[in-house]
Amino acid sequence: MRSSIVRDHARGGAWIRGVYQPPPLILAKRGRRSIFVRQPPSRGAWAFLDELVAGARRVAVLRAIASTVRMIGRPRELARELSVVDVERIPMRELVPVRRPPAYTTMKNYVGMYPILDPQGFYRVWHESLLEAAHLRELEWAGVLDINAQVLRLEWEVFSGRYVYAYPDFIFRYNGQITIVSVGARRFLHERRRLQYDLISLVCEMFGWRHEVGLDDISLPRQRNLRYLMGQRETLTGEPQLGPAAPDLLSFWTLANLEGGDWIGTSRATARLWRREYTFDLDDYLEDTTVMHLGGLVPPVRHTWEVVGR
């Protein structure tokens, strides 16, 4: 490289083109998903659930299978079986993922890491699709900070001695309640997936937890609005919320002007919305004329999974 620079310089100063030549393109290496805990023998395990699909759904059988559950996790990178008390006591950020999604050049889904901002600082959790990222954004906006992804494997032993297992997408703690979240598009809710969700729901029922399912029914305006609000989530860090004298009803333009106007006022007003001090209809695009309401409830976008036939 240096000799080519010298020659170009000797020909009249064209050496700058050599200095700024882009590096050679290095393609992403095709990779399989990584499992960081030992997998149980599972040959033909799904065949047992296929038999339940072909015949009548028997909730009593599913309950018997659910009672055999084992939870495998990696608190501080130490893989071991976890009890209900362990999961309820350990902060979610201390659980290391037991599974990492694959990455290769022709993937149809988008894999990445979502940054969660909790009182101790940023930490990142995996998402395997833009849909999962959208649900992580919804959870953080709703106030969920103690959350992690792909940190548990649930194993069930069927009567033949084989195993069925699942990797829940998210698990979080909010107001002392543990919730497991499964995310998937409606077109992927085939009968075997529903039976798997049934097993997770029955396990959560035994443990006193919740099981919710996030589907691809989040409107496009809602997703865009939350992406915009998320960009200002650090703007008012450490500042108190609005006092009791704040107006109950106003437009976004008015709120921005009360915060100082110009881009600073807009950023501060957006941060107020992210902190849910003011709420608005998320299913409609945010404009200057959008009506803001002081406080208000956050409508959930996840669905409580109900076991059919229970």
mmCIF file of C-alpha atoms in Angstrom:
data_model
loop_
_atom_site.group_PDB
_atom_site.id
_atom_site.type_symbol
_atom_site.label_atom_id
_atom_site.label_comp_id
_atom_site.label_asym_id
_atom_site.label_seq_id
_atom_site.Cartn_x
_atom_site.Cartn_y
_atom_site.Cartn_z
ATOM 1 C CA MET A 1 0.000 0.000 0.000
ATOM 2 C CA ARG A 2 2.787 2.404 0.885
ATOM 3 C CA SER A 3 4.654 1.885 -2.412
ATOM 4 C CA SER A 4 1.456 2.597 -4.381
ATOM 5 C CA ILE A 5 0.993 5.819 -2.433
ATOM 6 C CA VAL A 6 4.536 6.943 -3.254
ATOM 7 C CA ARG A 7 4.111 6.232 -6.976
ATOM 8 C CA ASP A 8 0.803 8.089 -7.129
ATOM 9 C CA HIS A 9 2.305 11.036 -5.304
ATOM 10 C CA ALA A 10 5.202 11.159 -7.764
ATOM 11 C CA ARG A 11 2.696 11.383 -10.641
ATOM 12 C CA GLY A 12 1.183 14.563 -9.284
ATOM 13 C CA GLY A 13 -0.643 14.218 -5.979
ATOM 14 C CA ALA A 14 -3.204 11.571 -6.849
ATOM 15 C CA TRP A 15 -2.152 9.595 -3.773
ATOM 16 C CA ILE A 16 -5.251 10.748 -1.855
ATOM 17 C CA ARG A 17 -7.404 8.308 -3.834
ATOM 18 C CA GLY A 18 -5.208 5.465 -2.605
ATOM 19 C CA VAL A 19 -5.478 6.523 1.040
ATOM 20 C CA TYR A 20 -9.284 6.594 0.973
ATOM 21 C CA GLN A 21 -9.863 3.359 -0.871
ATOM 22 C CA PRO A 22 -12.511 1.338 1.040
ATOM 23 C CA PRO A 23 -11.409 -1.884 2.751
ATOM 24 C CA PRO A 24 -12.260 -5.166 1.029
ATOM 25 C CA LEU A 25 -15.804 -6.407 1.638
ATOM 26 C CA ILE A 26 -15.930 -9.204 4.210
ATOM 27 C CA LEU A 27 -19.230 -11.080 4.139
ATOM 28 C CA ALA A 28 -20.911 -12.297 7.299
ATOM 29 C CA LYS A 29 -20.077 -15.873 8.100
ATOM 30 C CA ARG A 30 -22.998 -18.250 7.923
ATOM 31 C CA GLY A 31 -23.694 -19.463 11.438
ATOM 32 C CA ARG A 32 -26.094 -21.775 13.224
ATOM 33 C CA ARG A 33 -27.823 -20.891 16.459
ATOM 34 C CA SER A 34 -25.689 -21.503 19.519
ATOM 35 C CA ILE A 35 -26.944 -23.526 22.496
ATOM 36 C CA PHE A 36 -24.953 -22.962 25.692
ATOM 37 C CA VAL A 37 -26.519 -25.680 27.847
ATOM 38 C CA ARG A 38 -26.630 -29.423 27.372
ATOM 39 C CA GLN A 39 -29.651 -30.551 25.393
ATOM 40 C CA PRO A 40 -31.716 -33.544 26.563
ATOM 41 C CA PRO A 41 -32.424 -36.481 24.254
ATOM 42 C CA SER A 42 -35.410 -35.399 22.155
ATOM 43 C CA ARG A 43 -35.633 -37.731 19.141
ATOM 44 C CA GLY A 44 -39.281 -38.131 18.246
ATOM 45 C CA ALA A 45 -40.453 -35.970 21.126
ATOM 46 C CA TRP A 46 -42.740 -33.929 18.909
ATOM 47 C CA ALA A 47 -44.377 -37.117 17.694
ATOM 48 C CA PHE A 48 -46.136 -37.366 21.038
ATOM 49 C CA LEU A 49 -47.659 -33.908 20.596
ATOM 50 C CA ASP A 50 -48.582 -34.851 17.024
ATOM 51 C CA GLU A 51 -50.663 -37.662 18.484
ATOM 52 C CA LEU A 52 -52.493 -35.127 20.643
ATOM 53 C CA VAL A 53 -53.048 -32.968 17.570
ATOM 54 C CA ALA A 54 -54.478 -35.893 15.593
ATOM 55 C CA GLY A 55 -56.799 -36.952 18.420
ATOM 56 C CA ALA A 56 -58.843 -35.010 20.905
ATOM 57 C CA ARG A 57 -56.952 -32.426 22.926
ATOM 58 C CA ARG A 58 -56.527 -33.827 26.419
ATOM 59 C CA VAL A 59 -55.760 -31.126 28.963
ATOM 60 C CA ALA A 60 -55.305 -33.696 31.721
ATOM 61 C CA VAL A 61 -52.428 -35.227 29.755
ATOM 62 C CA LEU A 62 -50.885 -31.805 29.178
ATOM 63 C CA ARG A 63 -51.125 -31.052 32.902
ATOM 64 C CA ALA A 64 -49.326 -34.307 33.680
ATOM 65 C CA ILE A 65 -46.561 -33.375 31.239
ATOM 66 C CA ALA A 66 -46.355 -29.812 32.588
ATOM 67 C CA SER A 67 -45.794 -31.141 36.117
ATOM 68 C CA THR A 68 -42.468 -32.679 34.983
ATOM 69 C CA VAL A 69 -40.985 -29.319 34.023
ATOM 70 C CA ARG A 70 -37.334 -28.470 34.637
ATOM 71 C CA MET A 71 -35.930 -24.958 34.182
ATOM 72 C CA ILE A 72 -32.349 -24.623 32.966
ATOM 73 C CA GLY A 73 -30.591 -21.255 33.156
ATOM 74 C CA ARG A 74 -27.152 -19.639 33.340
ATOM 75 C CA PRO A 75 -26.991 -17.211 36.267
ATOM 76 C CA ARG A 76 -23.609 -15.505 35.918
ATOM 77 C CA GLU A 77 -22.718 -18.004 33.144
ATOM 78 C CA LEU A 78 -23.075 -21.058 35.414
ATOM 79 C CA ALA A 79 -25.477 -23.491 33.713
ATOM 80 C CA ARG A 80 -27.696 -25.294 36.222
ATOM 81 C CA GLU A 81 -31.275 -26.213 37.011
ATOM 82 C CA LEU A 82 -33.204 -23.322 38.538
ATOM 83 C CA SER A 83 -36.055 -23.434 40.999
ATOM 84 C CA VAL A 84 -39.005 -21.055 41.138
ATOM 85 C CA VAL A 85 -37.355 -19.280 44.065
ATOM 86 C CA ASP A 86 -34.141 -18.834 42.073
ATOM 87 C CA VAL A 87 -35.919 -17.179 39.149
ATOM 88 C CA GLU A 88 -37.995 -14.939 41.403
ATOM 89 C CA ARG A 89 -34.916 -13.819 43.354
ATOM 90 C CA ILE A 90 -32.244 -13.328 40.670
ATOM 91 C CA PRO A 91 -32.254 -9.984 38.782
ATOM 92 C CA MET A 92 -33.000 -10.697 35.137
ATOM 93 C CA ARG A 93 -29.882 -8.909 33.917
ATOM 94 C CA GLU A 94 -27.753 -11.485 35.774
ATOM 95 C CA LEU A 95 -29.179 -14.346 33.700
ATOM 96 C CA VAL A 96 -27.006 -15.103 30.678
ATOM 97 C CA PRO A 97 -28.787 -16.353 27.514
ATOM 98 C CA VAL A 98 -28.884 -20.128 27.099
ATOM 99 C CA ARG A 99 -29.433 -19.738 23.362
ATOM 100 C CA ARG A 100 -28.151 -17.290 20.769
ATOM 101 C CA PRO A 101 -29.986 -16.785 17.456
ATOM 102 C CA PRO A 102 -28.281 -17.595 14.156
ATOM 103 C CA ALA A 103 -26.941 -15.001 11.734
ATOM 104 C CA TYR A 104 -26.190 -15.411 8.032
ATOM 105 C CA THR A 105 -26.425 -13.365 4.866
ATOM 106 C CA THR A 106 -29.741 -14.622 3.450
ATOM 107 C CA MET A 107 -31.813 -14.379 6.630
ATOM 108 C CA LYS A 108 -35.393 -13.135 6.250
ATOM 109 C CA ASN A 109 -35.666 -11.990 9.867
ATOM 110 C CA TYR A 110 -33.648 -9.263 11.555
ATOM 111 C CA VAL A 111 -31.467 -10.333 14.502
ATOM 112 C CA GLY A 112 -30.074 -7.738 16.873
ATOM 113 C CA MET A 113 -29.700 -6.569 20.448
ATOM 114 C CA TYR A 114 -32.095 -4.167 22.140
ATOM 115 C CA PRO A 115 -30.669 -1.752 24.749
ATOM 116 C CA ILE A 116 -32.646 -1.650 28.012
ATOM 117 C CA LEU A 117 -32.156 1.415 30.229
ATOM 118 C CA ASP A 118 -32.674 0.551 33.887
ATOM 119 C CA PRO A 119 -31.541 2.472 37.019
ATOM 120 C CA GLN A 120 -28.175 0.672 36.946
ATOM 121 C CA GLY A 121 -27.460 1.635 33.326
ATOM 122 C CA PHE A 122 -27.763 0.049 29.910
ATOM 123 C CA TYR A 123 -27.768 -3.656 29.199
ATOM 124 C CA ARG A 124 -28.707 -5.439 25.969
ATOM 125 C CA VAL A 125 -31.013 -8.345 25.221
ATOM 126 C CA TRP A 126 -31.319 -10.413 22.045
ATOM 127 C CA HIS A 127 -34.234 -10.223 19.638
ATOM 128 C CA GLU A 128 -34.699 -12.552 16.671
ATOM 129 C CA SER A 129 -37.021 -10.371 14.592
ATOM 130 C CA LEU A 130 -38.323 -6.835 14.222
ATOM 131 C CA LEU A 131 -41.552 -8.085 15.804
ATOM 132 C CA GLU A 132 -39.679 -9.110 18.951
ATOM 133 C CA ALA A 133 -37.903 -5.730 18.972
ATOM 134 C CA ALA A 134 -41.296 -3.991 18.735
ATOM 135 C CA HIS A 135 -42.577 -5.936 21.738
ATOM 136 C CA LEU A 136 -39.415 -5.159 23.722
ATOM 137 C CA ARG A 137 -40.021 -1.476 22.973
ATOM 138 C CA GLU A 138 -43.625 -1.827 24.146
ATOM 139 C CA LEU A 139 -42.538 -3.493 27.371
ATOM 140 C CA GLU A 140 -39.941 -0.842 28.171
ATOM 141 C CA TRP A 141 -42.383 1.973 27.414
ATOM 142 C CA ALA A 142 -44.900 0.313 29.754
ATOM 143 C CA GLY A 143 -42.315 0.546 32.542
ATOM 144 C CA VAL A 144 -40.825 -2.966 32.428
ATOM 145 C CA LEU A 145 -37.087 -2.725 33.120
ATOM 146 C CA ASP A 146 -36.215 -6.065 34.751
ATOM 147 C CA ILE A 147 -36.344 -8.142 31.568
ATOM 148 C CA ASN A 148 -34.182 -10.531 29.585
ATOM 149 C CA ALA A 149 -34.454 -12.779 26.525
ATOM 150 C CA GLN A 150 -33.638 -16.430 25.799
ATOM 151 C CA VAL A 151 -32.415 -17.038 29.357
ATOM 152 C CA LEU A 152 -34.472 -20.140 30.216
ATOM 153 C CA ARG A 153 -35.073 -23.525 28.726
ATOM 154 C CA LEU A 154 -38.182 -25.370 29.853
ATOM 155 C CA GLU A 155 -37.955 -29.156 29.589
ATOM 156 C CA TRP A 156 -40.812 -31.630 29.913
ATOM 157 C CA GLU A 157 -40.544 -35.406 30.006
ATOM 158 C CA VAL A 158 -43.234 -37.318 28.138
ATOM 159 C CA PHE A 159 -44.400 -40.782 29.090
ATOM 160 C CA SER A 160 -41.988 -42.507 26.723
ATOM 161 C CA GLY A 161 -39.019 -40.959 28.545
ATOM 162 C CA ARG A 162 -38.271 -38.500 25.764
ATOM 163 C CA TYR A 163 -38.244 -34.735 26.196
ATOM 164 C CA VAL A 164 -40.035 -31.739 24.771
ATOM 165 C CA TYR A 165 -38.464 -28.370 25.401
ATOM 166 C CA ALA A 166 -38.982 -24.691 24.654
ATOM 167 C CA TYR A 167 -36.995 -21.460 24.862
ATOM 168 C CA PRO A 168 -39.345 -18.651 25.985
ATOM 169 C CA ASP A 169 -38.617 -15.414 24.143
ATOM 170 C CA PHE A 170 -38.754 -13.019 27.122
ATOM 171 C CA ILE A 171 -39.112 -13.186 30.865
ATOM 172 C CA PHE A 172 -39.622 -10.113 33.010
ATOM 173 C CA ARG A 173 -40.482 -9.025 36.530
ATOM 174 C CA TYR A 174 -42.943 -6.183 37.081
ATOM 175 C CA ASN A 175 -44.443 -5.227 40.445
ATOM 176 C CA GLY A 176 -43.144 -8.511 41.838
ATOM 177 C CA GLN A 177 -44.932 -10.600 39.172
ATOM 178 C CA ILE A 178 -42.970 -12.893 36.854
ATOM 179 C CA THR A 179 -44.263 -13.024 33.274
ATOM 180 C CA ILE A 180 -43.081 -15.190 30.381
ATOM 181 C CA VAL A 181 -43.677 -13.757 26.908
ATOM 182 C CA SER A 182 -43.829 -15.758 23.675
ATOM 183 C CA VAL A 183 -43.710 -13.769 20.430
ATOM 184 C CA GLY A 184 -44.811 -15.000 17.025
ATOM 185 C CA ALA A 185 -46.811 -14.093 13.949
ATOM 186 C CA ARG A 186 -50.322 -15.486 13.651
ATOM 187 C CA ARG A 187 -49.404 -17.507 10.554
ATOM 188 C CA PHE A 188 -46.924 -19.501 12.656
ATOM 189 C CA LEU A 189 -49.498 -20.496 15.283
ATOM 190 C CA HIS A 190 -49.859 -24.051 14.061
ATOM 191 C CA GLU A 191 -51.265 -26.679 16.373
ATOM 192 C CA ARG A 192 -47.926 -27.899 17.700
ATOM 193 C CA ARG A 193 -46.944 -24.314 18.580
ATOM 194 C CA ARG A 194 -50.275 -23.894 20.381
ATOM 195 C CA LEU A 195 -49.638 -27.063 22.375
ATOM 196 C CA GLN A 196 -46.212 -25.731 23.321
ATOM 197 C CA TYR A 197 -47.805 -22.473 24.486
ATOM 198 C CA ASP A 198 -50.347 -24.535 26.437
ATOM 199 C CA LEU A 199 -47.520 -26.288 28.292
ATOM 200 C CA ILE A 200 -45.865 -22.948 29.117
ATOM 201 C CA SER A 201 -49.193 -21.566 30.369
ATOM 202 C CA LEU A 202 -49.817 -24.589 32.584
ATOM 203 C CA VAL A 203 -46.306 -24.262 34.033
ATOM 204 C CA CYS A 204 -46.890 -20.565 34.761
ATOM 205 C CA GLU A 205 -50.191 -21.461 36.411
ATOM 206 C CA MET A 206 -48.376 -23.896 38.718
ATOM 207 C CA PHE A 207 -45.718 -21.329 39.621
ATOM 208 C CA GLY A 208 -48.075 -18.383 40.075
ATOM 209 C CA TRP A 209 -46.620 -16.600 37.031
ATOM 210 C CA ARG A 210 -48.215 -15.232 33.876
ATOM 211 C CA HIS A 211 -47.837 -16.285 30.247
ATOM 212 C CA GLU A 212 -48.521 -13.718 27.534
ATOM 213 C CA VAL A 213 -48.258 -13.997 23.763
ATOM 214 C CA GLY A 214 -47.228 -11.098 21.539
ATOM 215 C CA LEU A 215 -48.610 -11.272 17.994
ATOM 216 C CA ASP A 216 -48.069 -9.271 14.836
ATOM 217 C CA ASP A 217 -51.069 -7.007 15.474
ATOM 218 C CA ILE A 218 -49.182 -3.851 16.500
ATOM 219 C CA SER A 219 -50.258 -1.072 14.153
ATOM 220 C CA LEU A 220 -47.640 0.680 12.024
ATOM 221 C CA PRO A 221 -48.393 4.149 13.529
ATOM 222 C CA ARG A 222 -47.913 2.731 17.026
ATOM 223 C CA GLN A 223 -44.547 1.210 16.114
ATOM 224 C CA ARG A 224 -43.323 4.427 14.489
ATOM 225 C CA ASN A 225 -44.532 6.575 17.380
ATOM 226 C CA LEU A 226 -42.704 4.483 19.963
ATOM 227 C CA ARG A 227 -39.511 4.409 17.886
ATOM 228 C CA TYR A 228 -39.633 8.214 17.843
ATOM 229 C CA LEU A 229 -40.359 8.510 21.588
ATOM 230 C CA MET A 230 -37.612 6.024 22.434
ATOM 231 C CA GLY A 231 -35.019 8.371 20.923
ATOM 232 C CA GLN A 232 -35.597 10.852 23.776
ATOM 233 C CA ARG A 233 -35.819 8.464 26.713
ATOM 234 C CA GLU A 234 -32.640 9.877 28.301
ATOM 235 C CA THR A 235 -33.496 13.563 27.841
ATOM 236 C CA LEU A 236 -35.093 14.074 31.284
ATOM 237 C CA THR A 237 -33.070 11.504 33.226
ATOM 238 C CA GLY A 238 -32.966 12.555 36.871
ATOM 239 C CA GLU A 239 -35.520 15.365 36.519
ATOM 240 C CA PRO A 240 -38.804 15.307 38.472
ATOM 241 C CA GLN A 241 -42.118 14.739 36.781
ATOM 242 C CA LEU A 242 -44.588 17.534 36.072
ATOM 243 C CA GLY A 243 -46.317 18.934 39.131
ATOM 244 C CA PRO A 244 -50.044 18.938 39.959
ATOM 245 C CA ALA A 245 -50.455 22.313 38.233
ATOM 246 C CA ALA A 246 -49.798 20.769 34.796
ATOM 247 C CA PRO A 247 -52.694 21.114 32.332
ATOM 248 C CA ASP A 248 -54.912 18.044 31.992
ATOM 249 C CA LEU A 249 -55.422 18.492 28.255
ATOM 250 C CA LEU A 250 -53.243 20.157 25.623
ATOM 251 C CA SER A 251 -51.696 19.619 22.212
ATOM 252 C CA PHE A 252 -48.185 18.353 21.550
ATOM 253 C CA TRP A 253 -47.255 21.778 20.125
ATOM 254 C CA THR A 254 -48.423 23.457 23.364
ATOM 255 C CA LEU A 255 -46.478 20.987 25.495
ATOM 256 C CA ALA A 256 -43.324 21.597 23.434
ATOM 257 C CA ASN A 257 -43.702 25.362 23.897
ATOM 258 C CA LEU A 258 -44.247 24.968 27.655
ATOM 259 C CA GLU A 259 -40.922 23.081 27.714
ATOM 260 C CA GLY A 260 -39.078 25.966 26.019
ATOM 261 C CA GLY A 261 -39.992 25.656 22.359
ATOM 262 C CA ASP A 262 -37.698 24.965 19.412
ATOM 263 C CA TRP A 263 -35.912 21.603 19.220
ATOM 264 C CA ILE A 264 -35.112 21.614 22.949
ATOM 265 C CA GLY A 265 -38.758 21.967 23.890
ATOM 266 C CA THR A 266 -39.719 19.278 21.380
ATOM 267 C CA SER A 267 -37.146 16.869 22.836
ATOM 268 C CA ARG A 268 -38.330 17.526 26.386
ATOM 269 C CA ALA A 269 -41.978 17.144 25.396
ATOM 270 C CA THR A 270 -41.168 13.855 23.649
ATOM 271 C CA ALA A 271 -39.390 12.655 26.789
ATOM 272 C CA ARG A 272 -42.523 13.472 28.809
ATOM 273 C CA LEU A 273 -44.484 11.230 26.485
ATOM 274 C CA TRP A 274 -41.935 8.407 26.806
ATOM 275 C CA ARG A 275 -42.217 8.681 30.594
ATOM 276 C CA ARG A 276 -46.004 8.453 30.184
ATOM 277 C CA GLU A 277 -46.577 11.728 32.017
ATOM 278 C CA TYR A 278 -48.838 12.521 29.070
ATOM 279 C CA THR A 279 -50.526 9.939 26.889
ATOM 280 C CA PHE A 280 -52.161 10.028 23.466
ATOM 281 C CA ASP A 281 -53.636 7.670 20.899
ATOM 282 C CA LEU A 282 -50.587 5.667 19.830
ATOM 283 C CA ASP A 283 -52.468 4.143 16.918
ATOM 284 C CA ASP A 284 -52.542 7.545 15.208
ATOM 285 C CA TYR A 285 -49.408 9.320 13.982
ATOM 286 C CA LEU A 286 -48.030 11.948 16.382
ATOM 287 C CA GLU A 287 -48.504 15.485 15.044
ATOM 288 C CA ASP A 288 -48.292 19.005 16.506
ATOM 289 C CA THR A 289 -52.079 19.002 16.839
ATOM 290 C CA THR A 290 -52.263 15.604 18.599
ATOM 291 C CA VAL A 291 -54.236 15.890 21.828
ATOM 292 C CA MET A 292 -52.294 14.957 24.984
ATOM 293 C CA HIS A 293 -53.963 13.708 28.171
ATOM 294 C CA LEU A 294 -52.278 14.024 31.571
ATOM 295 C CA GLY A 295 -51.381 10.542 32.821
ATOM 296 C CA GLY A 296 -53.574 7.663 31.785
ATOM 297 C CA LEU A 297 -53.326 3.904 31.422
ATOM 298 C CA VAL A 298 -51.067 2.088 28.967
ATOM 299 C CA PRO A 299 -53.117 -0.299 26.804
ATOM 300 C CA PRO A 300 -51.363 -3.689 26.559
ATOM 301 C CA VAL A 301 -50.578 -5.221 23.189
ATOM 302 C CA ARG A 302 -49.909 -8.744 24.460
ATOM 303 C CA HIS A 303 -52.546 -11.392 24.992
ATOM 304 C CA THR A 304 -52.988 -13.733 27.940
ATOM 305 C CA TRP A 305 -52.738 -17.255 26.557
ATOM 306 C CA GLU A 306 -55.747 -19.404 27.369
ATOM 307 C CA VAL A 307 -55.481 -23.202 27.251
ATOM 308 C CA VAL A 308 -58.241 -24.647 25.085
ATOM 309 C CA GLY A 309 -60.536 -27.057 26.911
ATOM 310 C CA ARG A 310 -59.450 -26.082 30.397
#
